[in-house]
Amino acid sequence: MRVSFDRHLHALVGRWRPVGKLGRPHGEAWKVASMDEERQDVLRGTPESARRKRERGLSIIAVALLAVLAAISTLIFYRYMDGTLFAERNSNFIEISDKVTGIIELVVGHYEKASCTAENLLNRADLSKTEEIPDSLEEIRLCLGVEKGVVLAFDEQARFYASDGTVRNWRETAVLSNGDEIQELAMMLDYREDDVTHILFIKKLGEPIEVEGRCLTHVGLAVDISVFQEAFDPDMFQNQSHVYVVSPDGSRLFRHVCEGGFIDSYNLMSVLESCEFIHGGTVDDLHKNLQERSSAGYEIMYEKERYFVATSSVAHTNWAVLTFVPMEVLGAGTSAFLNTAILYVSAIAALVVLMMGLAMFTLLSKRSDRRIIEHQRQLNELLKDAADAANAANVAKSDFLSHMSHDIRTPINGIMGMTDIALKNLDDRAKTLDCLKKIEGSSGHLLSLVNDVLDMSRIESGKTQISHEPMHLAQVIERCISIIGGQLLGRDVELVEEISLLEHPRVLGDELHLRQVLINILGNAVKFTPDGGKIYFRIQELGVLKSTARFRLEVEDTGIGMKPEFLPHIFEAFAQEEGGNRSTYKGTGLGMAITKKFVDLMGGTITVDSQLNVGTRFVLEFPMEIDQRQPEEQESDVRQTELAGTRLLVAEDNELNLEIAQYVLEDKGIEVVPAMDGQEALDVFSASQPGFFDGILMDVMMPVMDGLAATRAIRALERGDAKTIPIIAMTANAYDEDRRKCLEAGMNAHVAKPIDEETLFQVLSHYIGAVHTG
């Protein structure tokens, strides 16, 4: 292109020279020639104008090609994003569907255990005549609390006796003879004319029971299948979800009732065969999932509306759960995101086409701009950094979910397992007591895991605040040693206390967080020190500057230690040393991260030294302001009041929590008057005579009127005891700001759930005693 242009230029200059030779001045010659050339350009165009036309044509073609390429890329991007978002939504939806299935599994599991309990109760029944069997079965039904159903007993000749008094021959004899210990089936009881489908749980008796020459071989529990309905959250998916329990061929066994109509056919597969499957596979794949009892998700078009449908199998049965949710409910946010993303991508593509067109025009005109290349390079680096950050976030999320899944499922498995063992050994008091103690231990571990996650979340969000309250440092140390001593029961590990005399034990600080720090460190020492080892706990006062004392605490163990390369990461969230002996000890990896954050918030320092297979030493140093009050001012006047015979108003909307509170209080001889929400508590108190109640236990989060509003309303009443009656918060809102809100609303004290009985009765004794003696 350059050679051609030069050749034309030389030819053009050469054409003017003969004019000058004819005697015309060169200026006029150039002028005439120039006018001539312009006319020629108009008539036929010059090589220069032709070159420019070619460049413009190439630029237009290039821009058009780029526009087509951008449109194709946008379409590909749309399909890719649509598929990716479906995969993401589908994964979440399958997980939610599995949880829905878990609800049904819990119901099935509950009644399976109930059938086992029915077996135990039937074995203990004193049956001498067959006429007594229905009455005994009715007593078992009442004992099990089965309202919508009957209890059945079957003999070796397939004759059954029902708790409703019916005695007949059983048609489904194959169910009794297949040898299964426990089995479930959904069916209508042919001797009842109510057209109600029941879930029948049949349990083979361990030992047949002989009554008047007949041997009872099986016990059955038939429950109205509508019990599934009661287990569902009515607000699930904005009450627009449709849940079906089906057999392997797609026949409907149960349908979760919600607003709006949906598939009414008793065979869902016959309806789904006419639907368009958009994502996830075909109707044959769905049918295969039902047959193979596997989980999967699809996006379908049903009556001109898009739905997500997921299939999950119900454990220990041949049933499956089909969950349908409109896409506008489940995927509204992602659809809006996809549309916005396509809008931005289209705009960016148009901008890129324009920029590329200009760049190509510049290149064709030999005016390339290196800044565009540099900008593109920087853009690529930013995109790479963004991709790396996204990958790192995904890895962190995956690690977190992996840790939480393992650590939360472990105690839950223990709780469920011990519950099952206890139910099967109701007559063995020692075994049942052992199971209950293990359930209590697993529950405490589960609570500590939840607390760790919540503490870390609050620390990262900046919501954790350090209090400045009077405390006795020696007593705090004593309590920590007592807690750790409980963990050492049954272990051959010696705890050596090397505690120097503290000149200023009474200080101002945050006892709760300091105790959590010490228990975290001491708990790790217990966990990682094998039997035969020692744990040294040292504390000393380093000195005083003005009104602030500085303390040093050391926790040293002869445990398994840590590798040098792991030490710099010990205070990072989810950090856990891999390999070696430490693979035996797994946790969330949050404990030391929380410890470091709390120490920093308290203005202290923490360091660690460790050698593999030798031991570990943690050193804490922190300043604490000395409490300048006199000792007699610091001693709290705790009155131990006899609570038996007192009367308390208990406001609690959760029936299970209310039942627990009533049992704990009534066990001490306290009369309990329950209220299911704040408004009811206000009404009951307003209608009572002054002095009728000795105190009020108030939950905070309740329907109709919450506990804070109810407290304010009670304090505002025009009656003598409204301002003085002790009102104590008993709530799961356990943080400092929750406690402050309760006190600001007019409550006297705050007791956090799960309730510690000793703490609760100390608080009640103190405040009720103060009112009585005042």
Short mmCIF file of N, CA and C in Angstrom, two decimals, residues 1-11 47-48 51 54:
data_model
loop_
_atom_site.label_atom_id
_atom_site.label_comp_id
_atom_site.label_asym_id
_atom_site.label_seq_id
_atom_site.Cartn_x
_atom_site.Cartn_y
_atom_site.Cartn_z
N MET A 1 0.84 -1.20 0.00
CA MET A 1 0.00 0.00 0.00
C MET A 1 0.87 1.24 0.00
N ARG A 2 1.95 1.20 0.81
CA ARG A 2 2.85 2.34 0.90
C ARG A 2 3.59 2.56 -0.43
N VAL A 3 4.08 1.50 -1.10
CA VAL A 3 4.80 1.61 -2.38
C VAL A 3 3.89 2.19 -3.45
N SER A 4 2.64 1.75 -3.51
CA SER A 4 1.70 2.25 -4.50
C SER A 4 1.44 3.72 -4.30
N PHE A 5 1.31 4.12 -3.03
CA PHE A 5 1.04 5.54 -2.76
C PHE A 5 2.24 6.40 -3.20
N ASP A 6 3.45 5.94 -2.88
CA ASP A 6 4.65 6.72 -3.29
C ASP A 6 4.75 6.82 -4.80
N ARG A 7 4.45 5.74 -5.51
CA ARG A 7 4.54 5.76 -6.97
C ARG A 7 3.56 6.79 -7.55
N HIS A 8 2.33 6.79 -7.01
CA HIS A 8 1.35 7.78 -7.49
C HIS A 8 1.77 9.20 -7.16
N LEU A 9 2.39 9.38 -6.00
CA LEU A 9 2.82 10.73 -5.62
C LEU A 9 3.92 11.24 -6.57
N HIS A 10 4.92 10.40 -6.86
CA HIS A 10 5.97 10.81 -7.78
C HIS A 10 5.42 11.10 -9.16
N ALA A 11 4.47 10.33 -9.60
CA ALA A 11 3.87 10.56 -10.92
C ALA A 11 3.11 11.89 -10.94
N PRO A 47 -5.86 8.71 -7.59
CA PRO A 47 -5.42 7.54 -6.84
C PRO A 47 -5.49 7.75 -5.33
N GLU A 48 -5.25 9.01 -4.86
CA GLU A 48 -5.34 9.29 -3.42
C GLU A 48 -6.76 9.11 -2.90
N ARG A 51 -7.65 5.55 -2.77
CA ARG A 51 -7.05 4.89 -1.61
C ARG A 51 -7.88 5.15 -0.36
N ARG A 54 -11.00 3.16 -0.42
CA ARG A 54 -10.74 1.75 -0.07
C ARG A 54 -10.58 1.60 1.45
#
